[in-house]
PDB file of C-alpha atoms and ligand atoms in Angstrom:
ATOM      1  CA  MET A   4    -224.002-167.465 -58.991  1.00  0.00           C
ATOM      2  CA  LYS A   5    -225.067-171.011 -58.157  1.00  0.00           C
ATOM      3  CA  ILE A   6    -223.649-172.711 -55.074  1.00  0.00           C
ATOM      4  CA  LEU A   7    -223.162-176.450 -55.611  1.00  0.00           C
ATOM      5  CA  LEU A   8    -223.040-178.402 -52.361  1.00  0.00           C
ATOM      6  CA  ASN A   9    -222.702-181.921 -53.771  1.00  0.00           C
ATOM      7  CA  ASN A  10    -222.054-183.839 -56.989  1.00  0.00           C
ATOM      8  CA  ILE A  11    -225.737-184.159 -57.894  1.00  0.00           C
ATOM      9  CA  ASP A  12    -226.051-180.350 -57.870  1.00  0.00           C
ATOM     10  CA  LEU A  13    -222.849-180.100 -59.855  1.00  0.00           C
ATOM     11  CA  ASN A  14    -223.806-182.578 -62.587  1.00  0.00           C
ATOM     12  CA  GLU A  15    -227.176-180.888 -63.002  1.00  0.00           C
ATOM     13  CA  ALA A  16    -225.650-177.404 -63.240  1.00  0.00           C
ATOM     14  CA  LEU A  17    -222.850-178.282 -65.660  1.00  0.00           C
ATOM     15  CA  PHE A  18    -224.935-180.503 -67.969  1.00  0.00           C
ATOM     16  CA  GLY A  19    -224.869-179.278 -71.576  1.00  0.00           C
ATOM     17  CA  ASN A  20    -222.168-176.649 -71.007  1.00  0.00           C
ATOM     18  CA  SER A  21    -218.965-176.520 -73.020  1.00  0.00           C
ATOM     19  CA  ASN A  22    -215.651-174.675 -72.556  1.00  0.00           C
ATOM     20  CA  ILE A  23    -215.873-174.829 -68.768  1.00  0.00           C
ATOM     21  CA  GLY A  24    -213.108-173.034 -66.851  1.00  0.00           C
ATOM     22  CA  PHE A  25    -212.184-174.471 -63.468  1.00  0.00           C
ATOM     23  CA  VAL A  26    -210.339-172.677 -60.645  1.00  0.00           C
ATOM     24  CA  PRO A  27    -209.562-175.089 -57.797  1.00  0.00           C
ATOM     25  CA  THR A  28    -208.779-173.349 -54.482  1.00  0.00           C
ATOM     26  CA  MET A  29    -208.592-173.961 -50.765  1.00  0.00           C
ATOM     27  CA  GLY A  30    -210.430-170.703 -50.059  1.00  0.00           C
ATOM     28  CA  SER A  31    -209.389-167.633 -48.049  1.00  0.00           C
ATOM     29  CA  LEU A  32    -209.450-165.934 -51.405  1.00  0.00           C
ATOM     30  CA  HIS A  33    -207.074-163.095 -52.251  1.00  0.00           C
ATOM     31  CA  ASP A  34    -206.066-161.157 -55.379  1.00  0.00           C
ATOM     32  CA  GLY A  35    -203.944-164.112 -56.555  1.00  0.00           C
ATOM     33  CA  HIS A  36    -207.019-166.350 -56.734  1.00  0.00           C
ATOM     34  CA  ILE A  37    -209.030-163.470 -58.199  1.00  0.00           C
ATOM     35  CA  SER A  38    -206.584-163.098 -61.109  1.00  0.00           C
ATOM     36  CA  LEU A  39    -207.062-166.806 -61.963  1.00  0.00           C
ATOM     37  CA  ILE A  40    -210.840-166.407 -61.799  1.00  0.00           C
ATOM     38  CA  LYS A  41    -210.803-163.290 -64.026  1.00  0.00           C
ATOM     39  CA  LYS A  42    -208.725-165.142 -66.607  1.00  0.00           C
ATOM     40  CA  SER A  43    -211.215-168.003 -66.615  1.00  0.00           C
ATOM     41  CA  LEU A  44    -214.180-165.626 -66.921  1.00  0.00           C
ATOM     42  CA  LYS A  45    -212.462-164.074 -69.930  1.00  0.00           C
ATOM     43  CA  LEU A  46    -211.478-167.304 -71.698  1.00  0.00           C
ATOM     44  CA  CYS A  47    -214.352-169.665 -70.883  1.00  0.00           C
ATOM     45  CA  ASN A  48    -218.122-169.897 -71.344  1.00  0.00           C
ATOM     46  CA  LYS A  49    -218.708-170.857 -67.708  1.00  0.00           C
ATOM     47  CA  THR A  50    -216.444-170.567 -64.687  1.00  0.00           C
ATOM     48  CA  ILE A  51    -216.560-172.880 -61.692  1.00  0.00           C
ATOM     49  CA  VAL A  52    -214.504-172.192 -58.563  1.00  0.00           C
ATOM     50  CA  SER A  53    -214.075-174.919 -55.962  1.00  0.00           C
ATOM     51  CA  ILE A  54    -213.269-174.333 -52.317  1.00  0.00           C
ATOM     52  CA  TYR A  55    -212.018-177.430 -50.542  1.00  0.00           C
ATOM     53  CA  VAL A  56    -209.272-177.721 -47.947  1.00  0.00           C
ATOM     54  CA  ASN A  57    -207.934-181.125 -48.947  1.00  0.00           C
ATOM     55  CA  PRO A  58    -206.813-183.041 -45.819  1.00  0.00           C
ATOM     56  CA  LYS A  59    -204.770-185.524 -47.898  1.00  0.00           C
ATOM     57  CA  GLN A  60    -202.244-182.927 -49.028  1.00  0.00           C
ATOM     58  CA  PHE A  61    -201.306-181.801 -45.514  1.00  0.00           C
ATOM     59  CA  ASN A  62    -198.327-183.689 -44.176  1.00  0.00           C
ATOM     60  CA  ASN A  63    -198.936-182.106 -40.767  1.00  0.00           C
ATOM     61  CA  LYS A  64    -202.293-182.286 -38.911  1.00  0.00           C
ATOM     62  CA  ASP A  65    -201.711-179.038 -37.092  1.00  0.00           C
ATOM     63  CA  ASP A  66    -201.089-177.224 -40.382  1.00  0.00           C
ATOM     64  CA  TYR A  67    -204.433-178.562 -41.686  1.00  0.00           C
ATOM     65  CA  LYS A  68    -206.258-177.348 -38.564  1.00  0.00           C
ATOM     66  CA  LYS A  69    -204.571-173.949 -38.671  1.00  0.00           C
ATOM     67  CA  TYR A  70    -205.177-173.418 -42.407  1.00  0.00           C
ATOM     68  CA  PRO A  71    -207.202-170.168 -42.716  1.00  0.00           C
ATOM     69  CA  ARG A  72    -210.870-170.525 -43.657  1.00  0.00           C
ATOM     70  CA  SER A  73    -213.283-167.677 -44.505  1.00  0.00           C
ATOM     71  CA  ILE A  74    -216.162-169.090 -46.501  1.00  0.00           C
ATOM     72  CA  LYS A  75    -218.613-166.177 -46.002  1.00  0.00           C
ATOM     73  CA  LYS A  76    -216.116-163.607 -47.215  1.00  0.00           C
ATOM     74  CA  ASP A  77    -215.095-165.883 -50.099  1.00  0.00           C
ATOM     75  CA  LEU A  78    -218.696-166.222 -51.302  1.00  0.00           C
ATOM     76  CA  LYS A  79    -219.112-162.437 -51.290  1.00  0.00           C
ATOM     77  CA  ILE A  80    -215.985-162.039 -53.437  1.00  0.00           C
ATOM     78  CA  LEU A  81    -217.115-164.727 -55.885  1.00  0.00           C
ATOM     79  CA  LYS A  82    -220.595-163.230 -56.204  1.00  0.00           C
ATOM     80  CA  LYS A  83    -219.135-159.816 -56.969  1.00  0.00           C
ATOM     81  CA  LEU A  84    -216.932-161.349 -59.679  1.00  0.00           C
ATOM     82  CA  LYS A  85    -220.057-162.927 -61.241  1.00  0.00           C
ATOM     83  CA  VAL A  86    -218.610-166.427 -61.137  1.00  0.00           C
ATOM     84  CA  ASP A  87    -221.133-168.911 -62.577  1.00  0.00           C
ATOM     85  CA  PHE A  88    -220.685-171.764 -60.081  1.00  0.00           C
ATOM     86  CA  VAL A  89    -219.055-172.325 -56.709  1.00  0.00           C
ATOM     87  CA  TYR A  90    -218.441-175.955 -55.788  1.00  0.00           C
ATOM     88  CA  LEU A  91    -218.217-176.620 -52.039  1.00  0.00           C
ATOM     89  CA  PRO A  92    -217.765-180.392 -51.856  1.00  0.00           C
ATOM     90  CA  LYS A  93    -217.693-182.512 -48.725  1.00  0.00           C
ATOM     91  CA  THR A  94    -214.933-185.108 -48.399  1.00  0.00           C
ATOM     92  CA  LYS A  95    -217.441-187.859 -49.281  1.00  0.00           C
ATOM     93  CA  ASP A  96    -218.149-186.165 -52.637  1.00  0.00           C
ATOM     94  CA  ILE A  97    -214.503-186.434 -53.601  1.00  0.00           C
ATOM     95  CA  TYR A  98    -213.179-189.556 -51.906  1.00  0.00           C
ATOM     96  CA  LYS A  99    -215.432-192.481 -52.736  1.00  0.00           C
ATOM     97  CA  ALA A 100    -214.574-195.653 -50.813  1.00  0.00           C
ATOM     98  CA  ARG A 101    -214.524-197.951 -53.850  1.00  0.00           C
ATOM     99  CA  ASP A 102    -212.679-195.597 -56.146  1.00  0.00           C
ATOM    100  CA  LYS A 103    -208.993-196.012 -55.228  1.00  0.00           C
ATOM    101  CA  ILE A 104    -206.243-193.886 -56.796  1.00  0.00           C
ATOM    102  CA  LYS A 105    -202.582-194.471 -56.044  1.00  0.00           C
ATOM    103  CA  ILE A 106    -200.203-191.689 -57.061  1.00  0.00           C
ATOM    104  CA  LYS A 107    -196.495-192.468 -57.205  1.00  0.00           C
ATOM    105  CA  LEU A 108    -193.894-189.800 -57.857  1.00  0.00           C
ATOM    106  CA  LYS A 109    -190.727-190.646 -59.783  1.00  0.00           C
ATOM    107  CA  LYS A 110    -187.363-190.310 -58.081  1.00  0.00           C
ATOM    108  CA  LYS A 111    -186.575-187.239 -60.192  1.00  0.00           C
ATOM    109  CA  ASP A 112    -189.734-185.539 -58.845  1.00  0.00           C
ATOM    110  CA  LYS A 113    -188.664-185.797 -55.223  1.00  0.00           C
ATOM    111  CA  ILE A 114    -187.062-182.361 -55.152  1.00  0.00           C
ATOM    112  CA  LEU A 115    -187.989-178.932 -53.728  1.00  0.00           C
ATOM    113  CA  CYS A 116    -191.282-179.208 -51.786  1.00  0.00           C
ATOM    114  CA  ALA A 117    -191.641-182.920 -52.646  1.00  0.00           C
ATOM    115  CA  LYS A 118    -188.480-183.561 -50.667  1.00  0.00           C
ATOM    116  CA  TYR A 119    -189.497-181.500 -47.653  1.00  0.00           C
ATOM    117  CA  ARG A 120    -193.256-182.242 -47.513  1.00  0.00           C
ATOM    118  CA  LYS A 121    -193.562-186.005 -47.790  1.00  0.00           C
ATOM    119  CA  GLY A 122    -196.834-187.085 -49.379  1.00  0.00           C
ATOM    120  CA  HIS A 123    -197.931-183.522 -50.130  1.00  0.00           C
ATOM    121  CA  PHE A 124    -197.912-183.682 -53.926  1.00  0.00           C
ATOM    122  CA  GLU A 125    -199.333-187.202 -53.965  1.00  0.00           C
ATOM    123  CA  GLY A 126    -202.292-185.637 -52.093  1.00  0.00           C
ATOM    124  CA  VAL A 127    -202.495-182.674 -54.469  1.00  0.00           C
ATOM    125  CA  ILE A 128    -202.339-184.841 -57.596  1.00  0.00           C
ATOM    126  CA  GLU A 129    -204.941-187.247 -56.213  1.00  0.00           C
ATOM    127  CA  VAL A 130    -207.424-184.484 -55.372  1.00  0.00           C
ATOM    128  CA  MET A 131    -206.817-182.771 -58.728  1.00  0.00           C
ATOM    129  CA  THR A 132    -207.356-186.078 -60.548  1.00  0.00           C
ATOM    130  CA  ARG A 133    -210.611-186.609 -58.637  1.00  0.00           C
ATOM    131  CA  LEU A 134    -211.800-183.019 -59.137  1.00  0.00           C
ATOM    132  CA  THR A 135    -211.017-183.124 -62.868  1.00  0.00           C
ATOM    133  CA  LYS A 136    -212.970-186.386 -63.207  1.00  0.00           C
ATOM    134  CA  ILE A 137    -215.954-184.771 -61.460  1.00  0.00           C
ATOM    135  CA  VAL A 138    -215.911-181.295 -63.083  1.00  0.00           C
ATOM    136  CA  LYS A 139    -214.610-182.278 -66.572  1.00  0.00           C
ATOM    137  CA  PRO A 140    -213.370-178.772 -67.375  1.00  0.00           C
ATOM    138  CA  SER A 141    -211.827-177.653 -70.685  1.00  0.00           C
ATOM    139  CA  LYS A 142    -209.335-175.480 -68.854  1.00  0.00           C
ATOM    140  CA  ILE A 143    -207.895-175.505 -65.337  1.00  0.00           C
ATOM    141  CA  PHE A 144    -206.341-172.270 -64.093  1.00  0.00           C
ATOM    142  CA  MET A 145    -203.304-172.574 -61.820  1.00  0.00           C
ATOM    143  CA  GLY A 146    -200.795-170.127 -60.344  1.00  0.00           C
ATOM    144  CA  GLU A 147    -197.079-169.984 -61.133  1.00  0.00           C
ATOM    145  CA  LYS A 148    -196.416-169.180 -57.478  1.00  0.00           C
ATOM    146  CA  ASP A 149    -196.772-172.926 -56.952  1.00  0.00           C
ATOM    147  CA  LEU A 150    -194.853-173.867 -60.085  1.00  0.00           C
ATOM    148  CA  GLN A 151    -193.808-177.343 -58.950  1.00  0.00           C
ATOM    149  CA  GLN A 152    -197.454-178.108 -58.154  1.00  0.00           C
ATOM    150  CA  LEU A 153    -198.575-176.712 -61.522  1.00  0.00           C
ATOM    151  CA  LEU A 154    -196.053-178.809 -63.471  1.00  0.00           C
ATOM    152  CA  LEU A 155    -196.852-182.051 -61.629  1.00  0.00           C
ATOM    153  CA  VAL A 156    -200.615-181.572 -61.943  1.00  0.00           C
ATOM    154  CA  LYS A 157    -200.179-180.679 -65.623  1.00  0.00           C
ATOM    155  CA  ARG A 158    -198.264-183.915 -66.275  1.00  0.00           C
ATOM    156  CA  PHE A 159    -200.742-186.181 -64.473  1.00  0.00           C
ATOM    157  CA  VAL A 160    -203.975-184.447 -65.508  1.00  0.00           C
ATOM    158  CA  GLU A 161    -203.130-183.801 -69.168  1.00  0.00           C
ATOM    159  CA  LYS A 162    -202.036-187.447 -69.543  1.00  0.00           C
ATOM    160  CA  ASN A 163    -205.392-188.757 -68.311  1.00  0.00           C
ATOM    161  CA  PHE A 164    -207.951-186.105 -69.294  1.00  0.00           C
ATOM    162  CA  LYS A 165    -208.697-183.656 -72.109  1.00  0.00           C
ATOM    163  CA  SER A 166    -208.442-180.662 -69.735  1.00  0.00           C
ATOM    164  CA  LYS A 167    -205.630-178.162 -70.347  1.00  0.00           C
ATOM    165  CA  ILE A 168    -203.706-176.444 -67.563  1.00  0.00           C
ATOM    166  CA  ILE A 169    -203.477-172.654 -67.984  1.00  0.00           C
ATOM    167  CA  TYR A 170    -200.495-170.877 -66.360  1.00  0.00           C
ATOM    168  CA  CYS A 171    -201.314-167.718 -64.360  1.00  0.00           C
ATOM    169  CA  LYS A 172    -198.743-165.152 -63.216  1.00  0.00           C
ATOM    170  CA  THR A 173    -197.873-164.659 -59.550  1.00  0.00           C
ATOM    171  CA  ILE A 174    -199.669-161.718 -57.959  1.00  0.00           C
ATOM    172  CA  ARG A 175    -197.687-159.773 -55.341  1.00  0.00           C
ATOM    173  CA  ASP A 176    -198.517-157.077 -52.785  1.00  0.00           C
ATOM    174  CA  LYS A 177    -196.926-153.626 -52.871  1.00  0.00           C
ATOM    175  CA  ASN A 178    -193.877-154.984 -51.013  1.00  0.00           C
ATOM    176  CA  LYS A 179    -193.415-157.715 -53.654  1.00  0.00           C
ATOM    177  CA  LEU A 180    -194.530-160.478 -51.295  1.00  0.00           C
ATOM    178  CA  ALA A 181    -196.465-163.153 -53.228  1.00  0.00           C
ATOM    179  CA  LEU A 182    -200.055-163.244 -52.014  1.00  0.00           C
ATOM    180  CA  SER A 183    -200.890-166.423 -50.121  1.00  0.00           C
ATOM    181  CA  SER A 184    -203.738-167.489 -47.853  1.00  0.00           C
ATOM    182  CA  ARG A 185    -201.055-168.273 -45.272  1.00  0.00           C
ATOM    183  CA  ASN A 186    -199.953-164.606 -45.111  1.00  0.00           C
ATOM    184  CA  ILE A 187    -202.887-164.022 -42.705  1.00  0.00           C
ATOM    185  CA  LEU A 188    -200.955-166.102 -40.164  1.00  0.00           C
ATOM    186  CA  LEU A 189    -198.047-163.632 -40.183  1.00  0.00           C
ATOM    187  CA  ASN A 190    -197.708-160.606 -37.897  1.00  0.00           C
ATOM    188  CA  LYS A 191    -196.719-157.196 -39.240  1.00  0.00           C
ATOM    189  CA  ASN A 192    -193.031-157.708 -38.558  1.00  0.00           C
ATOM    190  CA  SER A 193    -192.933-161.059 -40.369  1.00  0.00           C
ATOM    191  CA  LEU A 194    -194.925-159.662 -43.301  1.00  0.00           C
ATOM    192  CA  ASN A 195    -192.366-156.877 -43.580  1.00  0.00           C
ATOM    193  CA  LYS A 196    -189.483-159.322 -43.457  1.00  0.00           C
ATOM    194  CA  ALA A 197    -191.083-161.584 -46.076  1.00  0.00           C
ATOM    195  CA  GLY A 198    -191.476-158.555 -48.367  1.00  0.00           C
ATOM    196  CA  LYS A 199    -187.807-157.687 -47.910  1.00  0.00           C
ATOM    197  CA  ILE A 200    -186.777-161.262 -48.728  1.00  0.00           C
ATOM    198  CA  ALA A 201    -188.857-161.142 -51.948  1.00  0.00           C
ATOM    199  CA  LYS A 202    -187.308-157.797 -52.984  1.00  0.00           C
ATOM    200  CA  ASN A 203    -183.839-159.083 -52.139  1.00  0.00           C
ATOM    201  CA  LEU A 204    -184.314-162.114 -54.406  1.00  0.00           C
ATOM    202  CA  ILE A 205    -185.809-160.070 -57.276  1.00  0.00           C
ATOM    203  CA  ILE A 206    -182.711-157.832 -57.287  1.00  0.00           C
ATOM    204  CA  PHE A 207    -180.410-160.850 -56.859  1.00  0.00           C
ATOM    205  CA  LYS A 208    -181.985-162.621 -59.854  1.00  0.00           C
ATOM    206  CA  LYS A 209    -181.271-159.616 -62.090  1.00  0.00           C
ATOM    207  CA  LYS A 210    -177.632-159.657 -61.005  1.00  0.00           C
ATOM    208  CA  LEU A 211    -177.297-163.330 -61.969  1.00  0.00           C
ATOM    209  CA  LEU A 212    -177.865-162.571 -65.658  1.00  0.00           C
ATOM    210  CA  LYS A 213    -174.227-162.291 -66.674  1.00  0.00           C
ATOM    211  CA  LYS A 214    -172.694-164.443 -63.966  1.00  0.00           C
ATOM    212  CA  LYS A 215    -171.175-167.894 -64.469  1.00  0.00           C
ATOM    213  CA  ASN A 216    -170.801-169.381 -60.988  1.00  0.00           C
ATOM    214  CA  LEU A 217    -174.534-169.415 -60.208  1.00  0.00           C
ATOM    215  CA  LYS A 218    -174.341-172.386 -57.871  1.00  0.00           C
ATOM    216  CA  ASP A 219    -171.846-170.684 -55.557  1.00  0.00           C
ATOM    217  CA  LEU A 220    -173.712-167.378 -55.628  1.00  0.00           C
ATOM    218  CA  ILE A 221    -176.949-169.124 -54.637  1.00  0.00           C
ATOM    219  CA  LEU A 222    -175.210-170.833 -51.749  1.00  0.00           C
ATOM    220  CA  ILE A 223    -173.795-167.520 -50.524  1.00  0.00           C
ATOM    221  CA  LYS A 224    -177.235-165.903 -50.852  1.00  0.00           C
ATOM    222  CA  LYS A 225    -178.808-168.716 -48.825  1.00  0.00           C
ATOM    223  CA  ARG A 226    -176.371-168.126 -45.964  1.00  0.00           C
ATOM    224  CA  GLU A 227    -176.896-164.358 -46.188  1.00  0.00           C
ATOM    225  CA  LEU A 228    -180.710-164.596 -46.013  1.00  0.00           C
ATOM    226  CA  LYS A 229    -180.587-167.018 -43.082  1.00  0.00           C
ATOM    227  CA  LYS A 230    -178.365-164.716 -41.094  1.00  0.00           C
ATOM    228  CA  LYS A 231    -179.928-161.392 -42.087  1.00  0.00           C
ATOM    229  CA  TYR A 232    -183.572-162.377 -41.571  1.00  0.00           C
ATOM    230  CA  ASP A 233    -183.235-165.163 -39.007  1.00  0.00           C
ATOM    231  CA  ILE A 234    -185.266-167.648 -41.077  1.00  0.00           C
ATOM    232  CA  LYS A 235    -185.101-171.408 -41.563  1.00  0.00           C
ATOM    233  CA  ILE A 236    -184.667-172.149 -45.266  1.00  0.00           C
ATOM    234  CA  ASP A 237    -185.783-175.529 -46.640  1.00  0.00           C
ATOM    235  CA  TYR A 238    -184.276-174.754 -50.042  1.00  0.00           C
ATOM    236  CA  LEU A 239    -182.952-171.953 -52.220  1.00  0.00           C
ATOM    237  CA  GLU A 240    -182.166-173.349 -55.653  1.00  0.00           C
ATOM    238  CA  PHE A 241    -181.803-172.274 -59.266  1.00  0.00           C
ATOM    239  CA  ARG A 242    -183.799-174.559 -61.556  1.00  0.00           C
ATOM    240  CA  ASN A 243    -185.138-174.766 -65.094  1.00  0.00           C
ATOM    241  CA  THR A 244    -188.823-173.777 -65.270  1.00  0.00           C
ATOM    242  CA  LYS A 245    -189.833-176.550 -67.693  1.00  0.00           C
ATOM    243  CA  ASN A 246    -188.254-179.678 -66.153  1.00  0.00           C
ATOM    244  CA  LEU A 247    -187.220-178.292 -62.737  1.00  0.00           C
ATOM    245  CA  LYS A 248    -183.672-179.601 -63.211  1.00  0.00           C
ATOM    246  CA  LEU A 249    -180.874-177.772 -61.413  1.00  0.00           C
ATOM    247  CA  THR A 250    -179.190-175.459 -63.893  1.00  0.00           C
ATOM    248  CA  ASN A 251    -176.366-173.002 -64.326  1.00  0.00           C
ATOM    249  CA  LYS A 252    -178.030-171.312 -67.291  1.00  0.00           C
ATOM    250  CA  PHE A 253    -180.065-168.136 -66.778  1.00  0.00           C
ATOM    251  CA  LYS A 254    -182.515-168.732 -69.642  1.00  0.00           C
ATOM    252  CA  ASN A 255    -185.846-170.321 -68.620  1.00  0.00           C
ATOM    253  CA  ALA A 256    -184.678-170.637 -65.027  1.00  0.00           C
ATOM    254  CA  ARG A 257    -185.899-169.325 -61.706  1.00  0.00           C
ATOM    255  CA  ILE A 258    -184.804-169.141 -58.104  1.00  0.00           C
ATOM    256  CA  PHE A 259    -187.056-171.351 -55.968  1.00  0.00           C
ATOM    257  CA  ILE A 260    -187.357-170.765 -52.244  1.00  0.00           C
ATOM    258  CA  ALA A 261    -189.211-172.334 -49.304  1.00  0.00           C
ATOM    259  CA  TYR A 262    -188.647-170.985 -45.823  1.00  0.00           C
ATOM    260  CA  TYR A 263    -190.175-170.715 -42.393  1.00  0.00           C
ATOM    261  CA  ILE A 264    -190.858-167.360 -40.826  1.00  0.00           C
ATOM    262  CA  ASN A 265    -192.424-167.578 -37.354  1.00  0.00           C
ATOM    263  CA  LYS A 266    -193.353-171.222 -37.996  1.00  0.00           C
ATOM    264  CA  VAL A 267    -195.287-170.308 -41.168  1.00  0.00           C
ATOM    265  CA  ARG A 268    -193.930-171.941 -44.335  1.00  0.00           C
ATOM    266  CA  LEU A 269    -193.797-169.695 -47.405  1.00  0.00           C
ATOM    267  CA  ILE A 270    -192.772-170.597 -50.969  1.00  0.00           C
ATOM    268  CA  ASP A 271    -192.031-168.463 -53.987  1.00  0.00           C
ATOM    269  CA  ASN A 272    -190.056-168.361 -57.219  1.00  0.00           C
ATOM    270  CA  PHE A 273    -188.385-165.490 -59.083  1.00  0.00           C
TER     271      PHE A 273
HETATM  272  P1  AMP B  25    -204.605-172.377 -52.945  1.00  0.00           P
HETATM  273  O1  AMP B  25    -205.958-171.877 -52.516  1.00  0.00           O
HETATM  274  O2  AMP B  25    -203.486-171.794 -52.143  1.00  0.00           O
HETATM  275  O3  AMP B  25    -204.554-173.873 -53.046  1.00  0.00           O
HETATM  276  O4  AMP B  25    -204.365-171.820 -54.402  1.00  0.00           O
HETATM  277  C1  AMP B  25    -205.266-172.034 -55.440  1.00  0.00           C
HETATM  278  C2  AMP B  25    -204.643-171.589 -56.741  1.00  0.00           C
HETATM  279  O5  AMP B  25    -204.304-170.194 -56.659  1.00  0.00           O
HETATM  280  C3  AMP B  25    -203.331-172.335 -57.066  1.00  0.00           C
HETATM  281  O6  AMP B  25    -203.306-172.629 -58.443  1.00  0.00           O
HETATM  282  C4  AMP B  25    -202.269-171.328 -56.680  1.00  0.00           C
HETATM  283  O7  AMP B  25    -201.066-171.478 -57.416  1.00  0.00           O
HETATM  284  C5  AMP B  25    -202.960-170.024 -57.049  1.00  0.00           C
HETATM  285  N1  AMP B  25    -202.346-168.900 -56.311  1.00  0.00           N
HETATM  286  C6  AMP B  25    -202.139-168.803 -54.991  1.00  0.00           C
HETATM  287  N2  AMP B  25    -201.501-167.647 -54.695  1.00  0.00           N
HETATM  288  C7  AMP B  25    -201.291-167.013 -55.869  1.00  0.00           C
HETATM  289  C8  AMP B  25    -200.681-165.764 -56.237  1.00  0.00           C
HETATM  290  N3  AMP B  25    -200.150-164.947 -55.345  1.00  0.00           N
HETATM  291  N4  AMP B  25    -200.656-165.438 -57.547  1.00  0.00           N
HETATM  292  C9  AMP B  25    -201.186-166.258 -58.484  1.00  0.00           C
HETATM  293  N5  AMP B  25    -201.785-167.435 -58.201  1.00  0.00           N
HETATM  294  C10 AMP B  25    -201.831-167.814 -56.922  1.00  0.00           C
END
């Protein structure tokens, strides 16, 4: 496994390689990230994993500072997986002063997390555009846990580059809680609660199959979760998985949730 600390290292290492698989991450690796990496190792000639906590996508400075970091442990995991390259860029490798990129979301995109985290996706799309330009991968592996992110990045990146976005399933713990680097910030009680919320929504989704008044049922569920688990919910909505439009139809639709538990913001979809 080669560790690439700057773009000169990276260009040298990737030169002459084809079918490169790229797994962009912010580190604090868990089994969710590992599933993306394993898929890349299986489908691509070379796999490159990046670890970079992108300041531009944090709409809150404190959240950026608090974001968990564990580079030593991450490198051990990546070595064991036999990843070909790890890219650990500095901000100056990614954001060049002369190279300006301005991302503008359409009005129809300003839903779900885009509505509640102003500037977040502009930051994600910008860093993904810059990383794709630098790495030039054939395939980019992204998780369905962050489906809104995946769809936006897919639209912007596939329009401007040859790279294809590969969907990867959400990995959950034994309590059905989606793995997330932020879970480290939760105490045992909150972890338990978050697991119960996930299970509750998995069962609820199954019950929606033959129902007609989905909108009302979602609203009732939102009130129930708030009261039962004492959480602040940004959104609980039923949307189509391709265009993220609100829908009343069960087919190709998921429940999307973002909520705060002990000041930690979690998102998921079912
Ligand atoms: P992050 O390090 O949180 O920016 O995530 C890097 C990539 O891993 C993104 O494409 C995420 O969607 C994906 N990811 C994070 N958690 C999970 C999970 N539990 N299952 C599958 N993919 C995930």
